[in-house]
Coordinates of C-alpha atoms and ligand atoms in Angstrom, one line a residue:
M1 CA -131.9 -55.8 -137.4
K2 CA -129.1 -55.9 -136.6
E3 CA -127.3 -53.7 -133.5
K4 CA -124.4 -52.4 -135.5
N5 CA -121.3 -51.7 -132.9
P6 CA -121.4 -47.9 -131.5
W7 CA -117.6 -48.0 -131.4
H8 CA -117.2 -49.0 -134.9
T9 CA -117.6 -45.4 -136.2
P10 CA -114.7 -43.2 -137.8
A11 CA -114.5 -41.5 -136.3
T12 CA -114.1 -43.7 -132.9
I13 CA -111.6 -46.4 -135.3
I14 CA -109.8 -42.7 -136.2
I15 CA -109.8 -41.4 -132.5
T16 CA -107.7 -45.0 -131.3
V17 CA -105.5 -45.3 -134.5
I18 CA -103.8 -42.4 -133.7
G19 CA -104.3 -42.4 -129.8
V20 CA -102.3 -45.7 -130.3
I21 CA -99.8 -44.3 -132.6
A22 CA -99.0 -41.3 -130.6
I23 CA -98.5 -43.4 -127.4
V24 CA -96.6 -46.3 -129.2
A25 CA -94.7 -42.9 -130.7
L26 CA -94.0 -41.0 -127.2
V27 CA -93.2 -44.7 -124.9
T28 CA -90.3 -45.7 -127.8
V29 CA -88.9 -41.8 -128.2
A30 CA -88.8 -41.7 -123.6
V31 CA -87.8 -45.3 -124.1
L32 CA -84.5 -44.3 -127.1
Q33 CA -83.6 -41.1 -125.5
N34 CA -83.3 -42.6 -122.1
R35 CA -82.0 -45.4 -123.1
P36 CA -78.4 -46.0 -121.3
V37 CA -75.9 -45.7 -124.4
L38 CA -74.5 -48.7 -125.8
Q39 CA -72.5 -50.1 -123.4
K40 CA -68.8 -49.0 -124.3
Y41 CA -66.2 -49.8 -122.0
K42 CA -62.9 -48.2 -120.6
Y43 CA -60.0 -49.5 -118.7
G44 CA -57.2 -49.2 -116.3
I45 CA -54.4 -52.3 -115.0
V46 CA -52.5 -51.5 -112.0
L47 CA -49.4 -54.4 -110.8
D48 CA -49.2 -55.2 -107.3
A49 CA -45.2 -55.4 -106.7
G50 CA -46.2 -57.7 -103.7
S51 CA -42.8 -58.6 -101.5
S52 CA -43.7 -62.2 -102.2
H53 CA -45.5 -62.3 -106.0
T54 CA -46.8 -59.6 -108.6
A55 CA -50.3 -59.4 -109.7
L56 CA -51.9 -57.9 -112.3
Y57 CA -55.4 -56.7 -112.7
I58 CA -57.7 -54.7 -115.3
Y59 CA -60.7 -53.0 -114.2
E60 CA -63.6 -52.2 -116.5
W61 CA -66.1 -49.6 -116.1
P62 CA -68.8 -48.2 -118.9
A63 CA -67.0 -45.2 -121.2
E64 CA -70.1 -42.9 -120.1
K65 CA -69.6 -43.0 -117.2
D66 CA -66.6 -42.8 -116.1
N67 CA -66.3 -40.1 -113.0
N68 CA -70.0 -40.6 -111.2
T69 CA -72.4 -43.5 -111.2
G70 CA -70.7 -45.9 -112.8
R71 CA -69.5 -49.1 -111.0
V72 CA -65.4 -50.3 -112.0
E73 CA -64.9 -54.1 -112.1
Q74 CA -62.4 -56.7 -111.9
K75 CA -62.6 -58.3 -115.4
Y76 CA -59.0 -60.3 -115.5
S77 CA -56.4 -61.1 -113.2
C78 CA -53.5 -62.3 -113.7
K79 CA -50.3 -64.1 -111.5
V80 CA -46.7 -63.4 -112.3
K81 CA -44.8 -66.6 -112.5
G82 CA -42.0 -66.3 -109.9
K83 CA -41.1 -63.9 -106.6
G84 CA -41.7 -60.2 -105.8
I85 CA -40.3 -57.7 -107.4
S86 CA -37.5 -57.4 -104.2
S87 CA -35.6 -60.9 -105.1
Y88 CA -34.5 -59.6 -108.7
A89 CA -32.5 -57.8 -106.6
N90 CA -29.0 -59.0 -108.1
T91 CA -30.7 -59.9 -111.4
P92 CA -32.6 -57.2 -112.1
E93 CA -33.9 -57.0 -116.2
K94 CA -35.2 -60.2 -115.1
A95 CA -37.6 -58.6 -113.1
G96 CA -38.9 -56.3 -116.0
E97 CA -38.6 -59.6 -117.8
S98 CA -41.2 -60.7 -115.6
L99 CA -43.8 -58.8 -116.0
N100 CA -43.8 -59.5 -120.7
E101 CA -46.2 -62.9 -120.2
C102 CA -49.2 -61.0 -117.4
M103 CA -48.9 -58.1 -120.0
Q104 CA -48.4 -59.8 -122.7
E105 CA -52.0 -61.0 -122.2
S106 CA -53.7 -57.5 -120.9
V107 CA -52.9 -56.5 -124.7
K108 CA -54.8 -59.3 -125.3
Q109 CA -57.5 -58.5 -122.8
V110 CA -58.2 -54.4 -123.4
P111 CA -59.5 -54.1 -126.9
K112 CA -57.1 -52.2 -129.2
E113 CA -58.5 -49.0 -129.6
R114 CA -58.8 -48.5 -125.8
H115 CA -54.6 -49.3 -125.8
H116 CA -53.4 -45.8 -126.0
E117 CA -56.0 -44.6 -123.2
T118 CA -55.5 -47.1 -120.6
P119 CA -53.6 -46.0 -117.9
L120 CA -50.7 -48.8 -116.6
Y121 CA -49.5 -48.0 -112.7
L122 CA -46.8 -50.5 -110.7
G123 CA -47.3 -49.5 -107.0
A124 CA -44.6 -51.8 -105.2
T125 CA -45.0 -52.7 -101.3
A126 CA -43.6 -54.5 -98.5
G127 CA -40.4 -56.0 -100.5
M128 CA -39.4 -53.3 -101.9
R129 CA -39.3 -50.7 -98.6
L130 CA -37.2 -53.4 -97.6
L131 CA -35.5 -53.5 -100.3
N132 CA -34.7 -50.1 -100.1
L133 CA -33.6 -49.2 -97.1
E134 CA -31.4 -51.9 -97.2
N135 CA -29.7 -51.3 -100.3
S136 CA -31.1 -48.1 -102.2
L137 CA -28.8 -48.3 -105.4
A138 CA -30.5 -51.7 -106.3
S139 CA -34.1 -51.1 -105.6
D140 CA -34.0 -47.5 -108.1
K141 CA -32.1 -50.7 -110.4
V142 CA -35.2 -52.9 -110.0
F143 CA -37.5 -49.8 -111.2
Q144 CA -35.6 -49.1 -114.0
A145 CA -35.7 -52.5 -115.3
V146 CA -39.1 -52.3 -114.4
E147 CA -39.9 -49.1 -116.6
K148 CA -38.6 -50.0 -119.2
A149 CA -40.5 -53.8 -119.3
L150 CA -43.6 -51.7 -119.3
Q151 CA -43.4 -49.1 -120.6
G152 CA -43.1 -51.2 -124.1
F153 CA -46.4 -51.9 -124.3
P154 CA -48.7 -49.4 -126.0
F155 CA -50.7 -48.6 -123.2
S156 CA -50.3 -45.2 -121.2
F157 CA -48.2 -45.9 -118.3
Q158 CA -48.2 -44.0 -115.1
G159 CA -45.5 -44.3 -113.7
A160 CA -43.8 -48.0 -110.7
R161 CA -42.9 -46.4 -107.5
I162 CA -42.5 -48.0 -103.8
L163 CA -46.6 -46.9 -101.6
S164 CA -46.4 -46.0 -98.0
G165 CA -47.6 -47.8 -96.6
Q166 CA -50.3 -45.2 -94.8
E167 CA -51.2 -45.6 -98.7
E168 CA -51.4 -49.0 -99.0
G169 CA -53.4 -48.8 -95.9
A170 CA -55.8 -46.8 -97.1
F171 CA -56.7 -47.6 -100.6
G172 CA -56.9 -50.6 -99.3
W173 CA -60.2 -49.2 -96.6
V174 CA -61.5 -47.7 -99.8
T175 CA -62.3 -50.6 -102.3
V176 CA -63.4 -52.6 -99.8
N177 CA -65.9 -50.0 -98.9
Y178 CA -66.3 -48.9 -102.5
L179 CA -66.5 -53.0 -103.9
D180 CA -69.9 -53.5 -101.3
D181 CA -71.2 -50.0 -102.1
R182 CA -70.7 -48.5 -98.9
L183 CA -69.2 -45.4 -99.8
K184 CA -72.3 -44.3 -102.3
Q185 CA -74.3 -44.9 -100.5
G186 CA -73.3 -42.9 -97.6
L187 CA -73.5 -46.6 -95.4
E188 CA -71.4 -47.3 -91.7
T189 CA -67.9 -48.5 -93.5
T190 CA -66.1 -51.6 -92.8
G191 CA -62.6 -52.0 -92.0
A192 CA -60.2 -53.1 -93.9
L193 CA -57.3 -56.0 -92.0
D194 CA -54.5 -57.3 -95.1
L195 CA -52.0 -59.5 -93.5
G196 CA -49.4 -59.6 -96.9
G197 CA -45.9 -61.5 -96.9
A198 CA -43.3 -58.4 -95.1
S199 CA -46.0 -55.7 -93.8
T200 CA -49.8 -56.4 -92.4
Q201 CA -52.5 -53.0 -92.4
I202 CA -55.4 -52.3 -90.3
S203 CA -57.4 -49.8 -91.5
F204 CA -60.9 -47.9 -89.9
V205 CA -63.5 -44.9 -89.2
S206 CA -63.6 -45.2 -85.2
D207 CA -65.9 -41.6 -83.9
N208 CA -64.7 -40.0 -81.1
Y209 CA -60.6 -40.0 -81.9
D210 CA -58.3 -37.3 -81.6
I211 CA -55.7 -37.3 -84.5
S212 CA -53.7 -35.4 -83.4
E213 CA -52.5 -37.7 -80.6
S214 CA -50.7 -40.1 -83.7
P215 CA -51.4 -37.6 -86.9
S216 CA -49.1 -40.5 -88.9
N217 CA -51.8 -42.8 -88.2
S218 CA -54.8 -40.5 -90.0
V219 CA -55.8 -40.1 -93.6
T220 CA -59.1 -38.3 -94.1
F221 CA -61.6 -38.7 -97.4
R222 CA -64.7 -36.6 -98.7
L223 CA -66.3 -39.1 -101.1
Y224 CA -69.6 -38.8 -102.3
G225 CA -70.2 -36.2 -100.3
N226 CA -69.1 -37.6 -97.1
D227 CA -66.2 -37.1 -94.7
Y228 CA -64.2 -40.1 -93.3
N229 CA -61.8 -40.4 -90.8
L230 CA -59.6 -42.9 -91.2
Y231 CA -57.6 -44.8 -88.6
T232 CA -54.8 -46.5 -90.8
H233 CA -51.7 -48.2 -89.8
S234 CA -48.8 -50.1 -91.4
F235 CA -46.4 -52.7 -89.6
L236 CA -43.3 -53.3 -92.0
C237 CA -42.0 -56.8 -90.6
Y238 CA -44.8 -57.8 -89.9
G239 CA -45.9 -60.0 -92.9
K240 CA -46.3 -63.7 -93.0
D241 CA -43.1 -64.1 -94.0
Q242 CA -40.9 -61.3 -91.9
A243 CA -42.8 -62.7 -89.0
L244 CA -41.5 -66.3 -89.6
L245 CA -38.1 -65.2 -89.3
M246 CA -38.4 -63.1 -86.2
A247 CA -39.8 -65.6 -84.2
L248 CA -37.4 -68.1 -86.4
A249 CA -34.8 -65.3 -84.5
H250 CA -36.2 -65.4 -81.5
Q251 CA -35.4 -69.2 -81.1
T252 CA -32.3 -69.2 -81.9
K253 CA -30.8 -66.5 -80.9
S254 CA -27.7 -68.0 -79.1
G255 CA -26.9 -70.2 -82.6
P256 CA -27.7 -73.4 -81.3
K257 CA -27.7 -76.5 -84.0
T258 CA -31.6 -77.3 -83.0
I259 CA -34.4 -76.3 -82.5
V260 CA -37.9 -77.7 -81.2
D261 CA -40.7 -75.2 -82.9
P262 CA -44.1 -75.8 -81.3
C263 CA -45.5 -73.6 -85.0
F264 CA -44.1 -76.5 -86.7
H265 CA -45.3 -79.9 -86.5
P266 CA -43.8 -83.4 -85.3
G267 CA -42.1 -84.9 -87.3
Y268 CA -40.9 -82.1 -89.5
L269 CA -36.8 -82.1 -89.9
E270 CA -35.8 -79.1 -92.2
Q271 CA -32.1 -78.2 -92.5
K272 CA -32.3 -74.8 -92.7
Q273 CA -29.2 -71.9 -93.7
Y274 CA -28.1 -69.3 -90.3
S275 CA -27.2 -66.6 -94.0
V276 CA -30.7 -67.3 -95.3
L277 CA -32.8 -67.1 -92.1
Y278 CA -31.0 -63.8 -91.1
D279 CA -30.9 -62.2 -94.6
S280 CA -33.6 -59.0 -94.1
P281 CA -33.5 -55.8 -92.3
C282 CA -36.0 -57.3 -90.4
V283 CA -33.7 -59.9 -88.3
S284 CA -30.7 -58.9 -89.2
A285 CA -29.7 -57.0 -86.0
R286 CA -30.5 -60.5 -84.0
K287 CA -28.0 -62.4 -85.9
P288 CA -25.9 -64.9 -83.3
Q289 CA -22.2 -63.9 -83.3
N290 CA -20.8 -67.2 -84.9
P291 CA -23.8 -69.6 -85.5
T292 CA -23.0 -72.5 -87.4
T293 CA -23.8 -72.6 -91.1
T294 CA -27.5 -74.7 -90.8
F295 CA -29.4 -75.5 -87.7
S296 CA -31.7 -78.4 -87.6
H297 CA -35.2 -77.2 -87.7
T298 CA -37.9 -79.8 -85.2
G299 CA -41.7 -79.3 -85.0
A300 CA -43.2 -79.8 -81.5
G301 CA -46.6 -78.8 -82.8
N302 CA -47.4 -76.4 -79.6
F303 CA -50.7 -74.6 -79.7
T304 CA -50.4 -72.6 -76.3
Q305 CA -45.7 -72.4 -76.5
C306 CA -46.0 -71.5 -80.3
Q307 CA -48.4 -68.3 -78.6
D308 CA -45.8 -67.6 -76.2
V309 CA -43.3 -67.3 -79.3
V310 CA -45.1 -65.8 -81.5
K311 CA -46.1 -62.9 -78.7
K312 CA -41.9 -62.0 -78.6
V313 CA -42.1 -60.2 -81.7
F314 CA -44.4 -58.0 -80.9
N315 CA -43.4 -55.2 -77.7
F316 CA -45.9 -54.0 -75.7
T317 CA -44.0 -53.0 -73.2
S318 CA -44.2 -49.4 -73.9
C319 CA -46.9 -46.8 -75.1
Q320 CA -46.6 -42.9 -75.2
Y321 CA -50.6 -42.6 -76.0
S322 CA -53.7 -43.0 -74.8
R323 CA -53.9 -45.8 -76.6
C324 CA -52.1 -48.5 -78.4
S325 CA -51.2 -51.8 -80.3
F326 CA -48.4 -52.8 -80.2
N327 CA -44.1 -51.0 -80.8
D328 CA -45.5 -48.0 -79.2
V329 CA -48.5 -47.8 -82.3
F330 CA -51.2 -45.8 -81.7
Q331 CA -54.2 -47.7 -82.4
P332 CA -58.1 -46.0 -81.3
P333 CA -61.1 -47.9 -79.8
L334 CA -61.8 -50.5 -83.0
Q335 CA -65.1 -49.9 -84.4
G336 CA -67.5 -52.4 -86.8
T337 CA -66.7 -54.4 -88.9
Y338 CA -63.8 -55.9 -90.6
G339 CA -63.1 -57.8 -94.1
A340 CA -59.4 -59.8 -93.8
F341 CA -57.7 -60.5 -96.4
S342 CA -54.7 -62.0 -98.6
A343 CA -53.1 -64.1 -96.5
Y344 CA -55.7 -64.0 -93.2
Y345 CA -58.1 -65.3 -96.3
F346 CA -55.3 -67.8 -97.4
V347 CA -54.3 -68.9 -94.4
M348 CA -57.7 -69.5 -92.7
D349 CA -59.5 -70.4 -96.0
F350 CA -57.5 -74.0 -95.9
L351 CA -57.9 -73.9 -92.3
N352 CA -61.1 -73.5 -92.4
L353 CA -62.3 -71.0 -90.3
T354 CA -63.6 -68.1 -92.4
D355 CA -67.1 -69.4 -90.8
A356 CA -67.7 -65.9 -89.2
S357 CA -70.1 -67.2 -87.2
T358 CA -66.6 -69.7 -85.4
P359 CA -66.1 -68.7 -82.2
L360 CA -62.7 -67.4 -81.0
E361 CA -62.1 -70.4 -78.8
T362 CA -63.2 -73.0 -81.4
V363 CA -60.4 -71.5 -83.5
K364 CA -58.2 -72.1 -80.5
Q365 CA -59.3 -75.5 -80.0
K366 CA -59.2 -76.3 -84.0
L367 CA -55.6 -75.1 -84.1
A368 CA -54.1 -77.1 -81.3
S369 CA -54.9 -79.8 -82.9
Y370 CA -54.2 -78.5 -86.1
C371 CA -50.7 -77.4 -85.3
A372 CA -50.6 -81.0 -82.8
T373 CA -51.4 -83.1 -85.8
P374 CA -47.6 -85.2 -87.0
W375 CA -46.1 -84.1 -90.2
N376 CA -45.9 -87.6 -92.7
Q377 CA -49.6 -87.4 -92.0
I378 CA -50.1 -84.0 -92.3
V379 CA -48.3 -84.2 -95.9
Q380 CA -50.9 -87.5 -96.6
Q381 CA -53.5 -85.5 -95.8
H382 CA -52.5 -82.8 -98.9
P383 CA -50.6 -84.1 -101.6
T384 CA -51.0 -81.9 -103.6
I385 CA -50.2 -78.2 -101.6
K386 CA -47.0 -76.7 -102.1
V387 CA -45.2 -78.4 -98.5
K388 CA -43.7 -74.6 -98.2
Y389 CA -47.5 -73.3 -97.2
L390 CA -47.8 -76.6 -95.9
S391 CA -45.3 -76.4 -93.0
E392 CA -46.6 -73.1 -92.3
Y393 CA -50.2 -73.1 -91.6
C394 CA -49.6 -74.0 -88.3
F395 CA -47.7 -70.5 -87.3
S396 CA -49.6 -68.6 -89.2
G397 CA -52.8 -69.4 -88.2
T398 CA -51.4 -69.3 -84.8
Y399 CA -50.1 -65.7 -85.5
I400 CA -52.9 -64.3 -87.2
V401 CA -54.8 -65.5 -84.2
T402 CA -52.1 -63.9 -81.9
L403 CA -51.8 -60.7 -84.7
L404 CA -55.6 -59.9 -84.0
T405 CA -56.2 -60.4 -80.5
E406 CA -52.9 -59.3 -78.5
G407 CA -52.0 -57.4 -80.9
Y408 CA -55.1 -55.1 -82.4
N409 CA -56.8 -56.0 -79.4
F410 CA -59.8 -57.8 -81.0
T411 CA -61.4 -59.3 -77.8
S412 CA -63.8 -63.5 -77.9
E413 CA -66.7 -60.6 -78.5
S414 CA -65.6 -58.8 -81.5
Y415 CA -64.4 -61.5 -83.5
A416 CA -67.0 -62.1 -85.2
N417 CA -67.5 -58.5 -86.2
I418 CA -64.2 -60.2 -88.2
N419 CA -65.0 -61.6 -92.3
F420 CA -62.0 -63.4 -94.1
I421 CA -62.8 -62.6 -97.9
K422 CA -61.1 -62.8 -101.2
E423 CA -63.2 -60.9 -103.3
I424 CA -66.5 -58.8 -103.1
K425 CA -68.6 -59.2 -106.4
G426 CA -66.0 -61.1 -108.3
S427 CA -63.1 -57.7 -107.2
D428 CA -60.4 -58.6 -105.4
A429 CA -60.3 -57.3 -102.0
G430 CA -56.4 -54.7 -101.9
W431 CA -55.6 -51.4 -102.7
T432 CA -55.0 -51.9 -106.2
L433 CA -59.1 -51.3 -106.8
G434 CA -58.7 -48.3 -104.4
Y435 CA -55.3 -47.4 -106.1
M436 CA -57.0 -46.8 -109.6
L437 CA -59.9 -44.7 -108.4
N438 CA -58.1 -42.7 -106.9
L439 CA -55.8 -41.8 -109.2
T440 CA -58.4 -41.3 -112.1
N441 CA -60.6 -39.0 -110.0
M442 CA -62.9 -42.4 -110.5
I443 CA -64.3 -41.2 -106.6
P444 CA -66.5 -37.8 -106.4
A445 CA -65.5 -35.8 -103.5
E446 CA -69.6 -35.1 -103.9
A447 CA -72.0 -37.1 -104.4
P448 CA -73.5 -36.1 -108.1
D449 CA -76.9 -35.0 -109.0
L450 CA -78.6 -38.8 -109.5
P451 CA -81.9 -38.6 -111.4
P452 CA -85.3 -38.4 -109.6
L453 CA -85.8 -42.1 -111.1
P454 CA -84.3 -44.9 -112.1
H455 CA -84.6 -45.7 -115.9
A456 CA -87.3 -48.6 -115.3
G457 CA -89.3 -46.8 -113.4
Y458 CA -89.1 -43.9 -115.8
V459 CA -90.7 -45.9 -118.7
S460 CA -93.6 -47.0 -116.1
V461 CA -93.9 -43.9 -115.4
V462 CA -94.3 -42.1 -119.1
T463 CA -96.2 -45.0 -120.9
I464 CA -99.1 -45.3 -117.4
T465 CA -99.3 -41.9 -117.9
A466 CA -99.6 -42.1 -121.7
L467 CA -102.4 -44.6 -120.9
L468 CA -104.5 -42.8 -118.2
L469 CA -104.9 -39.8 -120.7
F470 CA -105.4 -42.2 -123.8
V471 CA -108.4 -43.4 -122.1
L472 CA -109.5 -39.6 -120.2
V473 CA -109.6 -38.7 -124.0
I474 CA -111.8 -41.2 -124.9
L475 CA -113.8 -41.4 -122.2
S476 CA -114.7 -37.8 -122.3
L477 CA -115.6 -38.2 -125.7
F478 CA -117.6 -40.8 -124.8
C479 CA -119.2 -38.9 -122.8
F480 CA -119.8 -34.9 -123.9
C481 CA -120.0 -35.9 -127.8
P482 CA -123.4 -36.8 -128.4
G483 CA -122.1 -38.6 -131.7
F484 CA -120.2 -41.0 -129.3
K485 CA -123.3 -42.2 -127.2
K486 CA -124.7 -45.7 -128.4
Q487 CA -127.3 -45.2 -130.8
P488 CA -129.3 -47.8 -132.3
H489 CA -129.2 -48.4 -135.4
I490 CA -131.2 -49.1 -138.3
V491 CA -130.1 -51.8 -141.1
Ligands
ITT1 O1 -48.4 -56.9 -98.9 P1 -46.8 -57.6 -99.0 O2 -45.9 -57.5 -98.2 O3 -45.8 -57.3 -99.9 O4 -46.6 -58.9 -99.8 P2 -47.7 -60.1 -101.4 O5 -48.6 -59.0 -101.1 O6 -46.5 -60.5 -101.7 O7 -48.6 -60.8 -100.4 P3 -49.8 -61.4 -100.9 O8 -51.3 -60.6 -99.7 O9 -49.8 -61.7 -101.4 O10 -49.1 -63.2 -99.9 C1 -49.1 -63.0 -97.8 C2 -48.6 -64.3 -98.5 O11 -49.8 -65.6 -97.9 C3 -48.9 -66.4 -99.3 N1 -49.4 -66.6 -99.8 C4 -50.0 -67.1 -100.7 N2 -51.1 -67.9 -101.4 C5 -50.8 -69.1 -100.5 C6 -51.9 -70.4 -99.9 O12 -52.7 -70.6 -100.8 N3 -51.7 -69.9 -98.9 C7 -50.7 -70.1 -98.9 N4 -49.7 -69.4 -98.2 C8 -50.1 -68.7 -99.0 C9 -47.0 -66.0 -99.3 O13 -46.5 -66.2 -100.4 C10 -47.2 -64.1 -98.7 O14 -46.3 -65.4 -98.2
CA2 CA1 -50.5 -57.6 -100.5

């Protein structure tokens, strides 16, 4: 006699098969219905026409989610060869031509079917601000040439313009906090420090400060349901190239034939032209009366003396507000952490000083020893680095430390809150992303309604519930239907 398995009745087999089919069907429908839609992307292009060079960035985001949950990421970047567009004041057509190579590459990078709907923006910063101050006709011509060149590409060109200093500072802050996911999550924000060639920006949220004390330094945002009261200031002429010109102008007031500059390495010697040095609105007013045509620029390599020279480019004597940074500019108390990018990063990275755990005192000691290193030794140690950059790292490092401590009032303690960064999660830190997010209304004022569960959680809950229901049905059949009870079958 063989006991037959009581589950092997036609009824249980049919119920089991139907049950399994039902569960598979239920889970499949739920997963398909709620699966993220096949990823199609949209694109936006921003040209950052800086004082020293132009860079192109292509951003990409999932097509279905452009106004709430989708992340915008940098897909591609291209460094335009040559100098910034403001350097083409005398040959404006060349400013337009200079953009062709990167633009042609963008045509390949963005899928063809998206070309016509991809917005293209050009924002110019301090180089064009200075050219506009000096010669507005020349700056208009440069813009005309650039616009003509950009209109020749298949994208949706949205115009070329000069950003105000407030915009440049505020959009840099938006970029850093967007990439760090601080805005969407309503987390404490991080400040943004941007050091360009011709201007520098500081932007941060400081609680309990009175906006009305200096309304021009205040920008208010409502992003993802949170209000932000941002302090921002852009110092024209305080980018590292113009600051160097100002420091040299201080040392050549009397029009000497030779200067011994503590911000350059011992043994450094270069003949420089007065006409080139004073060819900028940041210094032109200080031009000596009867200078020789050239002067010998020699180095002494002394950090402390270099700091004294650098301090002379700041004016600390007057402040009409409750507190100031420098040049009679209001600045509320520093607060929180800061991301320092562009030249802050390039310079501190070269000097191996980007580690946030390096104390300010150590930074100064390392700079002092770097500045004191003879020029021929520096050149030998770094054969691949552009000589112009190489010769200026001592000045630039000293300028950065002086700007942060004497200018913005960072102390040994608060200096530890500065992170020197180039990019965040693969996207470069800078104003361009924030500018595009703003112009495409990609950051909503109110928090988007998100589904209560993430997709994976939703699928798990549906699967587990279906399984539980199935087990429950089988158990109840087993308990309450007599035909399902275990019975010996006599064969
Ligand atoms: O914001 P503005 O003032 O318009 O200027 P920019 O946008 O052209 O300025 P960048 O941040 O691109 O660069 C800032 C400065 O850093 C310089 N720079 C770029 N790469 C560098 C490197 O690797 N080492 C040293 N300096 C560098 C560059 O020449 C500028 O003087
Ligand atoms: Ca810049």
